[in-house]
Amino acid sequence: MAAHNNTRRYALPAATLVALAISGCASQAPQGKYVDGTHEVSGKGKKSNITLQVQVEQGKIQQITTQSHKETESLYLNAERLFPKIVSNNGHEGIDAVSGSTFSSNGILQAINSLPRTDGSAPEYQPVGSSEGKDDEFKLKWSIQPKLGLLKGDYYYEEARFRQGHMGSMIIVLDSANTSDVILAEFNESGRPNYYTRIYQDVPKRMSEYNFSMGKKKGTAWVQSALTMEKLMVEKDKLTFEPNPDYDPKLANKLKQPNRLKYQGLDIVAGASNSIQQSMVPLTAKIHDRIQDEGTQLKMYQNAERLTDAKGRWTGVTSLLRFVVDTSSKEIVNVYYDEIFADSKQEIRDASLKKHYRQSKYDSVYYVEPARIGFNVMFDALNEHVKNGGSIFDINDLPATGDTGSYAQTGFTKRSASWDTYLKQADLLYKEMRADQVVRTHD
């Protein structure tokens, strides 16, 4: 961050400021941890001194601004993520360095350590390491593993934007022989296009890093509420909920107020109350009305299986393929393929993939596909290919189905191993759909 020339600076060293603070306030006891005022403090980074301007009121840090530095810009911007933690903590004590920006982080923390203190002390600064490797301390638990094996039934889908532009989507699948039996309920939400955290703009929340980010900040993950509601819908075959006649939206964040809830009997929405009450429940109600009024000609065929290595051991990855077919036209109208990582790091055999536990290749922001193209790009292209009349087996013109030349010259893709897993799954589901006479011939 560039220095601002019009920012007021103090030339006095920290020790002098402490002495002035003590001598100038002899008649009053010092208040708070730090001396009030606007202080310019410095610490040593990797390539330069880092100079900060810190505003203190009533002994507490109110604002931190970077005045100057000559660190690598991207690394320093990463280290600046410490600012709100320092303000909240009113000091640097107990704060770890940001992983990948350890030197810049220590420069910032050292600068804060040199702030003049009301008690006149000047503690020696002790460098700290990053918090990398502490993910195992993440205590929240949930499972995103799909039901293994074949699942098929009458398919319903609704989606709509809500609250500032988030996109909610709801899938309900009923037993074709008993349409009052809910066999699958699946809710997802994508962050709005202008979401304040850029990496989560238009990103699905169900199996992405979003749940860990939210869990660390708020102590609960978005997906936990979604899974709880889905379980309720399936176990109770329940798709509608009665509105709360005493609902008061002004009390939405008052956890002990019963009239904060929009629907009766849904006091399970901590962590995703807006998503559940403003999106999941209304979308499911629309599906309920469609079931009663018109039924559906769409059927879902899904298969999930654990991928194994040469010795038959689970790799910690589960593949899932879902076809939605229009039984009147016998056309496949939607294809969804994903590979889902295990619920714990210990279950994932590839060490490089352990960090993606409880995420999927399609939803993850940080997963790197070895084929050198986005996993989601590959299978979005498959979906469009099939929806436009292409065969589910004719993948030769789709991304990452083969090597495409020199990386230096063309940025080539390599064939993705996921295509072979997809084809195996597609053959299994195709035979099932043909046996049920719901799909046309695919070469």
Short mmCIF file of C-alpha atoms in Angstrom, two decimals:
data_model
loop_
_atom_site.label_atom_id
_atom_site.label_comp_id
_atom_site.label_asym_id
_atom_site.label_seq_id
_atom_site.Cartn_x
_atom_site.Cartn_y
_atom_site.Cartn_z
CA MET A 1 0.00 0.00 0.00
CA ALA A 2 1.51 3.35 -1.07
CA ALA A 3 2.41 5.93 1.56
CA HIS A 4 0.21 9.03 1.80
CA ASN A 5 2.23 12.27 1.67
CA ASN A 6 -0.42 14.26 3.50
CA THR A 7 -0.44 11.99 6.55
CA ARG A 8 0.74 13.61 9.77
CA ARG A 9 3.97 12.12 11.10
CA TYR A 10 5.70 12.19 14.48
CA ALA A 11 9.49 12.43 14.50
CA LEU A 12 9.88 11.64 18.19
CA PRO A 13 11.08 8.11 18.98
CA ALA A 14 8.83 5.81 20.99
CA ALA A 15 10.92 6.09 24.18
CA THR A 16 10.58 9.90 24.12
CA LEU A 17 6.83 9.61 23.64
CA VAL A 18 6.60 7.35 26.67
CA ALA A 19 8.60 9.81 28.78
CA LEU A 20 6.40 12.72 27.68
CA ALA A 21 3.26 10.75 28.38
CA ILE A 22 4.40 9.94 31.90
CA SER A 23 5.72 13.41 32.78
CA GLY A 24 2.78 15.23 31.21
CA CYS A 25 0.21 13.17 33.13
CA ALA A 26 1.82 13.13 36.56
CA SER A 27 -1.37 14.33 38.19
CA GLN A 28 -3.53 11.60 36.61
CA ALA A 29 -3.25 7.83 36.55
CA PRO A 30 -2.62 6.51 33.01
CA GLN A 31 -5.69 5.05 31.33
CA GLY A 32 -5.75 1.99 29.08
CA LYS A 33 -2.91 -0.01 27.60
CA TYR A 34 -1.41 2.48 25.14
CA VAL A 35 -0.78 6.24 25.20
CA ASP A 36 -3.55 8.14 23.41
CA GLY A 37 -2.71 9.89 20.16
CA THR A 38 -1.59 9.19 16.60
CA HIS A 39 1.71 7.29 16.59
CA GLU A 40 4.11 6.40 13.81
CA VAL A 41 5.85 3.10 14.56
CA SER A 42 8.15 0.81 12.57
CA GLY A 43 9.20 -2.83 12.40
CA LYS A 44 11.61 -4.80 10.22
CA GLY A 45 10.15 -6.77 7.33
CA LYS A 46 12.01 -8.97 4.86
CA LYS A 47 13.16 -6.23 2.45
CA SER A 48 12.53 -3.02 4.36
CA ASN A 49 11.29 -1.29 7.44
CA ILE A 50 7.51 -1.22 7.64
CA THR A 51 6.08 2.03 8.99
CA LEU A 52 2.55 2.22 10.35
CA GLN A 53 0.35 5.01 11.63
CA VAL A 54 -1.70 3.90 14.63
CA GLN A 55 -4.53 5.86 16.23
CA VAL A 56 -5.13 5.22 19.94
CA GLU A 57 -8.09 6.50 21.95
CA GLN A 58 -8.69 5.78 25.65
CA GLY A 59 -5.79 3.36 25.59
CA LYS A 60 -7.17 1.24 22.76
CA ILE A 61 -6.03 0.88 19.14
CA GLN A 62 -8.71 2.33 16.86
CA GLN A 63 -7.12 2.32 13.40
CA ILE A 64 -3.94 1.15 11.66
CA THR A 65 -2.68 2.57 8.37
CA THR A 66 0.39 1.62 6.39
CA GLN A 67 2.65 4.62 5.82
CA SER A 68 5.50 3.01 3.86
CA HIS A 69 7.16 -0.31 3.02
CA LYS A 70 9.24 -1.90 0.24
CA GLU A 71 8.06 -5.48 0.71
CA THR A 72 6.75 -7.62 -2.15
CA GLU A 73 3.36 -5.99 -2.65
CA SER A 74 1.24 -9.15 -2.84
CA LEU A 75 2.85 -10.62 0.27
CA TYR A 76 2.45 -7.39 2.20
CA LEU A 77 -1.22 -7.08 1.27
CA ASN A 78 -1.66 -10.59 2.63
CA ALA A 79 0.05 -9.59 5.88
CA GLU A 80 -2.25 -6.55 6.22
CA ARG A 81 -5.01 -9.02 7.06
CA LEU A 82 -3.58 -8.80 10.58
CA PHE A 83 -4.83 -5.25 11.06
CA PRO A 84 -8.41 -6.08 12.15
CA LYS A 85 -7.10 -8.83 14.44
CA ILE A 86 -4.71 -6.38 16.12
CA VAL A 87 -7.49 -3.81 16.59
CA SER A 88 -9.86 -6.42 18.00
CA ASN A 89 -7.14 -7.81 20.28
CA ASN A 90 -5.85 -4.33 21.20
CA GLY A 91 -2.31 -5.47 20.58
CA HIS A 92 -0.16 -8.05 18.86
CA GLU A 93 0.06 -10.57 21.69
CA GLY A 94 -1.06 -14.08 20.78
CA ILE A 95 -1.43 -13.33 17.05
CA ASP A 96 0.31 -15.60 14.53
CA ALA A 97 1.95 -14.51 11.29
CA VAL A 98 0.03 -14.95 8.06
CA SER A 99 1.17 -18.07 6.19
CA GLY A 100 3.35 -17.11 3.21
CA SER A 101 3.91 -13.60 4.58
CA THR A 102 5.81 -14.38 7.76
CA PHE A 103 8.47 -11.64 7.48
CA SER A 104 6.00 -8.88 6.61
CA SER A 105 3.70 -10.09 9.38
CA ASN A 106 6.48 -9.90 11.94
CA GLY A 107 7.38 -6.41 10.76
CA ILE A 108 3.79 -5.31 11.40
CA LEU A 109 3.59 -7.04 14.78
CA GLN A 110 6.97 -5.64 15.83
CA ALA A 111 5.80 -2.13 14.95
CA ILE A 112 2.71 -2.57 17.11
CA ASN A 113 4.89 -3.86 19.95
CA SER A 114 6.78 -0.53 19.93
CA LEU A 115 3.64 1.54 20.62
CA PRO A 116 4.18 3.69 23.74
CA ARG A 117 2.46 2.12 26.72
CA THR A 118 0.85 3.96 29.60
CA ASP A 119 2.81 1.97 32.18
CA GLY A 120 6.13 2.97 30.57
CA SER A 121 7.13 -0.63 29.76
CA ALA A 122 8.92 -1.55 26.53
CA PRO A 123 8.68 -5.36 26.14
CA GLU A 124 11.13 -7.07 23.81
CA TYR A 125 9.49 -8.32 20.61
CA GLN A 126 9.55 -12.08 20.00
CA PRO A 127 9.08 -13.14 16.33
CA VAL A 128 6.22 -15.56 15.66
CA GLY A 129 5.54 -18.25 13.08
CA SER A 130 2.52 -18.66 10.82
CA SER A 131 -0.68 -20.45 11.77
CA GLU A 132 -0.20 -22.91 8.89
CA GLY A 133 -0.86 -26.45 10.01
CA LYS A 134 -3.40 -25.44 12.66
CA ASP A 135 -6.39 -26.41 10.52
CA ASP A 136 -6.60 -29.61 12.54
CA GLU A 137 -7.83 -27.45 15.42
CA PHE A 138 -11.00 -26.75 13.45
CA LYS A 139 -13.63 -28.43 15.62
CA LEU A 140 -16.85 -28.13 13.61
CA LYS A 141 -18.08 -31.39 12.11
CA TRP A 142 -20.37 -32.25 9.22
CA SER A 143 -20.51 -34.79 6.39
CA ILE A 144 -20.91 -34.01 2.71
CA GLN A 145 -20.64 -37.62 1.57
CA PRO A 146 -23.42 -38.67 -0.82
CA LYS A 147 -25.38 -41.86 -0.40
CA LEU A 148 -23.42 -44.59 -2.19
CA GLY A 149 -24.91 -46.62 -5.00
CA LEU A 150 -27.83 -46.02 -7.33
CA LEU A 151 -30.56 -43.49 -6.54
CA LYS A 152 -33.44 -42.72 -8.89
CA GLY A 153 -36.83 -41.05 -8.70
CA ASP A 154 -39.09 -38.18 -9.76
CA TYR A 155 -37.05 -34.98 -9.98
CA TYR A 156 -38.01 -31.41 -9.06
CA TYR A 157 -35.81 -28.31 -9.13
CA GLU A 158 -36.29 -24.65 -8.29
CA GLU A 159 -33.87 -21.75 -8.09
CA ALA A 160 -34.21 -18.04 -7.40
CA ARG A 161 -32.12 -15.12 -6.22
CA PHE A 162 -32.75 -13.67 -2.78
CA ARG A 163 -31.29 -11.13 -0.34
CA GLN A 164 -28.92 -8.91 -2.34
CA GLY A 165 -28.55 -11.42 -5.17
CA HIS A 166 -27.49 -14.77 -3.67
CA MET A 167 -28.69 -17.68 -5.81
CA GLY A 168 -30.50 -20.42 -3.93
CA SER A 169 -31.31 -23.77 -5.51
CA MET A 170 -33.33 -26.74 -4.27
CA ILE A 171 -33.56 -30.33 -5.51
CA ILE A 172 -36.27 -32.70 -4.33
CA VAL A 173 -36.45 -36.32 -5.54
CA LEU A 174 -39.45 -38.51 -4.75
CA ASP A 175 -39.86 -42.27 -4.89
CA SER A 176 -41.60 -42.86 -8.23
CA ALA A 177 -43.75 -45.61 -6.71
CA ASN A 178 -44.70 -43.51 -3.68
CA THR A 179 -44.59 -39.80 -4.40
CA SER A 180 -45.10 -38.88 -0.76
CA ASP A 181 -41.70 -40.42 0.02
CA VAL A 182 -38.83 -37.89 -0.18
CA ILE A 183 -35.62 -39.75 -1.04
CA LEU A 184 -33.37 -36.74 -1.68
CA ALA A 185 -33.43 -33.11 -0.55
CA GLU A 186 -30.44 -30.99 -1.57
CA PHE A 187 -30.04 -27.26 -1.07
CA ASN A 188 -27.22 -25.12 -2.40
CA GLU A 189 -26.46 -21.43 -2.60
CA SER A 190 -23.98 -19.43 -4.64
CA GLY A 191 -22.60 -16.16 -3.34
CA ARG A 192 -23.99 -13.09 -5.02
CA PRO A 193 -21.97 -11.75 -8.00
CA ASN A 194 -20.91 -8.66 -6.02
CA TYR A 195 -20.10 -10.54 -2.81
CA TYR A 196 -17.72 -8.53 -0.61
CA THR A 197 -15.17 -11.38 -0.54
CA ARG A 198 -14.16 -11.72 -4.16
CA ILE A 199 -13.18 -15.39 -4.09
CA TYR A 200 -16.74 -16.34 -3.07
CA GLN A 201 -18.51 -14.39 -5.80
CA ASP A 202 -20.78 -16.88 -7.67
CA VAL A 203 -19.15 -19.76 -5.74
CA PRO A 204 -21.40 -22.62 -4.50
CA LYS A 205 -21.30 -22.83 -0.72
CA ARG A 206 -22.23 -26.47 -0.16
CA MET A 207 -18.83 -28.08 -0.76
CA SER A 208 -16.42 -25.15 -0.95
CA GLU A 209 -14.01 -23.49 1.46
CA TYR A 210 -16.76 -21.06 2.41
CA ASN A 211 -17.90 -23.29 5.27
CA PHE A 212 -14.45 -23.29 6.88
CA SER A 213 -14.11 -19.53 6.48
CA MET A 214 -17.50 -18.94 8.05
CA GLY A 215 -16.91 -21.55 10.75
CA LYS A 216 -13.71 -19.90 11.92
CA LYS A 217 -15.37 -16.50 12.10
CA LYS A 218 -18.76 -17.40 13.56
CA GLY A 219 -18.41 -20.85 15.10
CA THR A 220 -20.93 -22.44 12.76
CA ALA A 221 -20.82 -23.40 9.08
CA TRP A 222 -23.45 -22.63 6.45
CA VAL A 223 -23.75 -26.25 5.33
CA GLN A 224 -24.58 -27.53 8.82
CA SER A 225 -27.99 -25.87 8.76
CA ALA A 226 -28.67 -27.03 5.20
CA LEU A 227 -27.85 -30.64 6.09
CA THR A 228 -30.04 -30.50 9.20
CA MET A 229 -33.01 -29.27 7.16
CA GLU A 230 -32.43 -31.86 4.43
CA LYS A 231 -32.37 -34.66 6.98
CA LEU A 232 -35.63 -33.37 8.46
CA MET A 233 -37.31 -33.27 5.04
CA VAL A 234 -36.25 -36.80 4.12
CA GLU A 235 -36.97 -38.43 7.48
CA LYS A 236 -40.32 -36.69 7.94
CA ASP A 237 -41.28 -36.52 4.22
CA LYS A 238 -41.95 -32.86 4.98
CA LEU A 239 -41.80 -30.13 2.32
CA THR A 240 -43.84 -27.29 3.83
CA PHE A 241 -43.63 -25.30 7.06
CA GLU A 242 -46.23 -23.06 8.69
CA PRO A 243 -45.44 -19.33 8.90
CA ASN A 244 -44.94 -17.91 12.37
CA PRO A 245 -47.84 -15.46 12.96
CA ASP A 246 -45.71 -13.51 15.46
CA TYR A 247 -42.68 -13.19 13.19
CA ASP A 248 -40.84 -9.91 13.67
CA PRO A 249 -37.95 -9.40 11.18
CA LYS A 250 -36.47 -6.73 13.47
CA LEU A 251 -35.62 -9.51 15.91
CA ALA A 252 -33.98 -11.78 13.35
CA ASN A 253 -30.63 -11.73 15.17
CA LYS A 254 -32.05 -12.10 18.68
CA LEU A 255 -31.46 -15.79 19.31
CA LYS A 256 -33.59 -15.96 22.45
CA GLN A 257 -36.66 -14.37 20.87
CA PRO A 258 -39.17 -16.95 19.51
CA ASN A 259 -40.72 -14.38 17.19
CA ARG A 260 -37.39 -13.97 15.34
CA LEU A 261 -38.28 -17.07 13.27
CA LYS A 262 -40.21 -16.73 10.03
CA TYR A 263 -41.50 -20.31 10.23
CA GLN A 264 -42.75 -22.34 13.15
CA GLY A 265 -40.61 -25.18 14.43
CA LEU A 266 -37.43 -24.17 12.61
CA ASP A 267 -35.22 -23.22 15.51
CA ILE A 268 -32.30 -25.02 13.82
CA VAL A 269 -31.16 -22.31 11.48
CA ALA A 270 -28.12 -20.88 13.28
CA GLY A 271 -25.44 -20.07 10.73
CA ALA A 272 -27.77 -19.94 7.73
CA SER A 273 -30.99 -18.42 9.01
CA ASN A 274 -31.44 -16.10 6.03
CA SER A 275 -30.64 -18.86 3.55
CA ILE A 276 -33.06 -21.32 5.14
CA GLN A 277 -35.93 -18.93 5.78
CA GLN A 278 -35.61 -16.76 2.67
CA SER A 279 -34.56 -19.37 0.12
CA MET A 280 -34.66 -23.06 1.05
CA VAL A 281 -38.13 -23.15 2.61
CA PRO A 282 -39.82 -20.95 -0.05
CA LEU A 283 -38.22 -22.91 -2.91
CA THR A 284 -39.32 -26.21 -1.37
CA ALA A 285 -42.85 -24.83 -0.97
CA LYS A 286 -42.93 -24.06 -4.71
CA ILE A 287 -41.87 -27.62 -5.43
CA HIS A 288 -44.60 -28.91 -3.09
CA ASP A 289 -47.21 -26.93 -5.04
CA ARG A 290 -45.90 -28.31 -8.35
CA ILE A 291 -46.11 -31.86 -7.00
CA GLN A 292 -49.74 -31.31 -6.02
CA ASP A 293 -50.75 -29.52 -9.24
CA GLU A 294 -48.87 -31.12 -12.11
CA GLY A 295 -46.30 -33.72 -11.09
CA THR A 296 -43.21 -34.04 -13.26
CA GLN A 297 -41.93 -35.80 -16.34
CA LEU A 298 -38.36 -35.51 -15.14
CA LYS A 299 -36.51 -38.36 -13.52
CA MET A 300 -33.12 -38.34 -11.83
CA TYR A 301 -30.60 -41.18 -12.10
CA GLN A 302 -27.63 -40.87 -9.77
CA ASN A 303 -24.73 -43.10 -8.82
CA ALA A 304 -22.01 -42.47 -6.24
CA GLU A 305 -19.05 -44.70 -5.60
CA ARG A 306 -15.75 -44.53 -3.78
CA LEU A 307 -12.66 -44.39 -5.97
CA THR A 308 -10.03 -46.98 -5.10
CA ASP A 309 -6.32 -47.44 -5.79
CA ALA A 310 -4.56 -50.45 -7.34
CA LYS A 311 -4.80 -52.32 -4.03
CA GLY A 312 -8.53 -51.71 -3.73
CA ARG A 313 -8.19 -49.10 -0.97
CA TRP A 314 -10.41 -46.02 -0.91
CA THR A 315 -8.45 -42.97 -2.05
CA GLY A 316 -10.57 -40.60 0.02
CA VAL A 317 -12.44 -39.39 -3.08
CA THR A 318 -16.05 -40.24 -4.00
CA SER A 319 -17.31 -39.80 -7.56
CA LEU A 320 -20.90 -38.76 -8.21
CA LEU A 321 -22.76 -38.65 -11.52
CA ARG A 322 -26.32 -37.41 -11.91
CA PHE A 323 -28.45 -37.46 -15.06
CA VAL A 324 -31.83 -35.74 -15.29
CA VAL A 325 -33.94 -37.10 -18.14
CA ASP A 326 -37.21 -35.83 -19.65
CA THR A 327 -39.23 -39.02 -19.99
CA SER A 328 -41.56 -37.50 -22.60
CA SER A 329 -38.81 -36.57 -25.06
CA LYS A 330 -36.33 -39.17 -23.78
CA GLU A 331 -33.65 -36.47 -23.74
CA ILE A 332 -31.13 -35.89 -20.96
CA VAL A 333 -31.66 -32.30 -19.85
CA ASN A 334 -28.96 -32.01 -17.18
CA VAL A 335 -25.65 -33.67 -16.35
CA TYR A 336 -23.77 -33.12 -13.10
CA TYR A 337 -20.48 -34.83 -12.31
CA ASP A 338 -18.30 -34.18 -9.29
CA GLU A 339 -15.60 -35.78 -7.18
CA ILE A 340 -16.02 -35.25 -3.46
CA PHE A 341 -13.26 -35.40 -0.88
CA ALA A 342 -13.59 -37.34 2.38
CA ASP A 343 -14.85 -35.76 5.58
CA SER A 344 -11.42 -35.93 7.25
CA LYS A 345 -7.83 -35.41 6.17
CA GLN A 346 -6.83 -38.83 7.47
CA GLU A 347 -9.07 -40.57 4.92
CA ILE A 348 -7.43 -38.86 1.91
CA ARG A 349 -4.38 -40.80 0.70
CA ASP A 350 -2.87 -38.13 -1.56
CA ALA A 351 -1.12 -35.71 0.82
CA SER A 352 -1.51 -32.81 -1.63
CA LEU A 353 -5.31 -33.20 -1.51
CA LYS A 354 -5.80 -33.46 2.25
CA LYS A 355 -6.39 -29.72 2.57
CA HIS A 356 -9.55 -30.11 0.47
CA TYR A 357 -11.37 -32.36 2.94
CA ARG A 358 -15.13 -31.83 3.12
CA GLN A 359 -15.00 -30.05 -0.25
CA SER A 360 -15.49 -31.14 -3.85
CA LYS A 361 -13.48 -30.56 -6.99
CA TYR A 362 -16.37 -28.71 -8.61
CA ASP A 363 -17.14 -26.34 -5.72
CA SER A 364 -13.63 -25.76 -4.35
CA VAL A 365 -12.02 -22.39 -5.03
CA TYR A 366 -8.44 -23.58 -4.51
CA TYR A 367 -8.45 -27.10 -5.96
CA VAL A 368 -5.93 -27.33 -8.83
CA GLU A 369 -6.93 -29.75 -11.61
CA PRO A 370 -3.82 -31.56 -12.99
CA ALA A 371 -5.31 -31.35 -16.49
CA ARG A 372 -4.51 -27.61 -16.39
CA ILE A 373 -8.09 -26.44 -16.79
CA GLY A 374 -10.83 -25.86 -14.26
CA PHE A 375 -12.63 -29.03 -13.17
CA ASN A 376 -15.90 -27.08 -13.29
CA VAL A 377 -15.09 -25.90 -16.83
CA MET A 378 -14.69 -29.49 -17.99
CA PHE A 379 -18.01 -30.71 -16.70
CA ASP A 380 -19.98 -27.56 -17.45
CA ALA A 381 -18.91 -28.17 -21.05
CA LEU A 382 -20.16 -31.76 -20.81
CA ASN A 383 -23.53 -30.55 -19.54
CA GLU A 384 -23.92 -28.11 -22.43
CA HIS A 385 -22.80 -30.76 -24.93
CA VAL A 386 -25.45 -33.25 -23.78
CA LYS A 387 -28.22 -30.63 -23.42
CA ASN A 388 -27.57 -29.66 -27.04
CA GLY A 389 -28.17 -33.23 -28.19
CA GLY A 390 -24.69 -34.71 -27.93
CA SER A 391 -24.03 -38.26 -26.80
CA ILE A 392 -23.07 -38.80 -23.17
CA PHE A 393 -20.19 -40.95 -24.45
CA ASP A 394 -18.88 -38.62 -27.19
CA ILE A 395 -16.44 -36.49 -25.19
CA ASN A 396 -13.57 -36.12 -27.68
CA ASP A 397 -14.11 -32.41 -28.32
CA LEU A 398 -14.56 -31.49 -24.66
CA PRO A 399 -11.87 -29.82 -22.49
CA ALA A 400 -9.01 -31.93 -21.11
CA THR A 401 -9.94 -35.10 -22.98
CA GLY A 402 -6.47 -35.25 -24.52
CA ASP A 403 -3.06 -33.56 -24.65
CA THR A 404 -3.11 -30.40 -26.77
CA GLY A 405 0.55 -29.60 -27.40
CA SER A 406 3.30 -27.54 -25.83
CA TYR A 407 2.41 -25.76 -22.62
CA ALA A 408 4.90 -22.96 -23.36
CA GLN A 409 3.27 -22.29 -26.75
CA THR A 410 -0.38 -23.06 -26.18
CA GLY A 411 -1.02 -23.44 -22.44
CA PHE A 412 -2.04 -27.00 -23.20
CA THR A 413 -4.35 -29.26 -21.26
CA LYS A 414 -3.64 -32.88 -20.40
CA ARG A 415 -6.24 -35.61 -20.36
CA SER A 416 -8.02 -35.64 -17.04
CA ALA A 417 -8.34 -38.99 -15.28
CA SER A 418 -11.82 -37.86 -14.21
CA TRP A 419 -13.11 -38.46 -17.73
CA ASP A 420 -12.44 -42.19 -17.42
CA THR A 421 -14.30 -42.32 -14.11
CA TYR A 422 -17.17 -40.36 -15.64
CA LEU A 423 -17.44 -42.75 -18.62
CA LYS A 424 -17.62 -45.76 -16.32
CA GLN A 425 -20.38 -44.13 -14.30
CA ALA A 426 -22.20 -42.98 -17.44
CA ASP A 427 -22.28 -46.53 -18.81
CA LEU A 428 -23.82 -47.82 -15.59
CA LEU A 429 -26.55 -45.16 -15.48
CA TYR A 430 -27.22 -45.40 -19.22
CA LYS A 431 -27.98 -49.12 -18.90
CA GLU A 432 -30.36 -48.36 -16.04
CA MET A 433 -32.16 -45.65 -18.01
CA ARG A 434 -32.42 -47.86 -21.10
CA ALA A 435 -33.83 -50.69 -18.99
CA ASP A 436 -36.50 -48.26 -17.75
CA GLN A 437 -37.08 -47.09 -21.36
CA VAL A 438 -36.75 -43.41 -20.46
CA VAL A 439 -33.84 -42.35 -22.69
CA ARG A 440 -33.01 -42.48 -26.38
CA THR A 441 -30.03 -44.32 -27.78
CA HIS A 442 -26.62 -42.77 -27.11
CA ASP A 443 -23.73 -44.03 -29.23
#
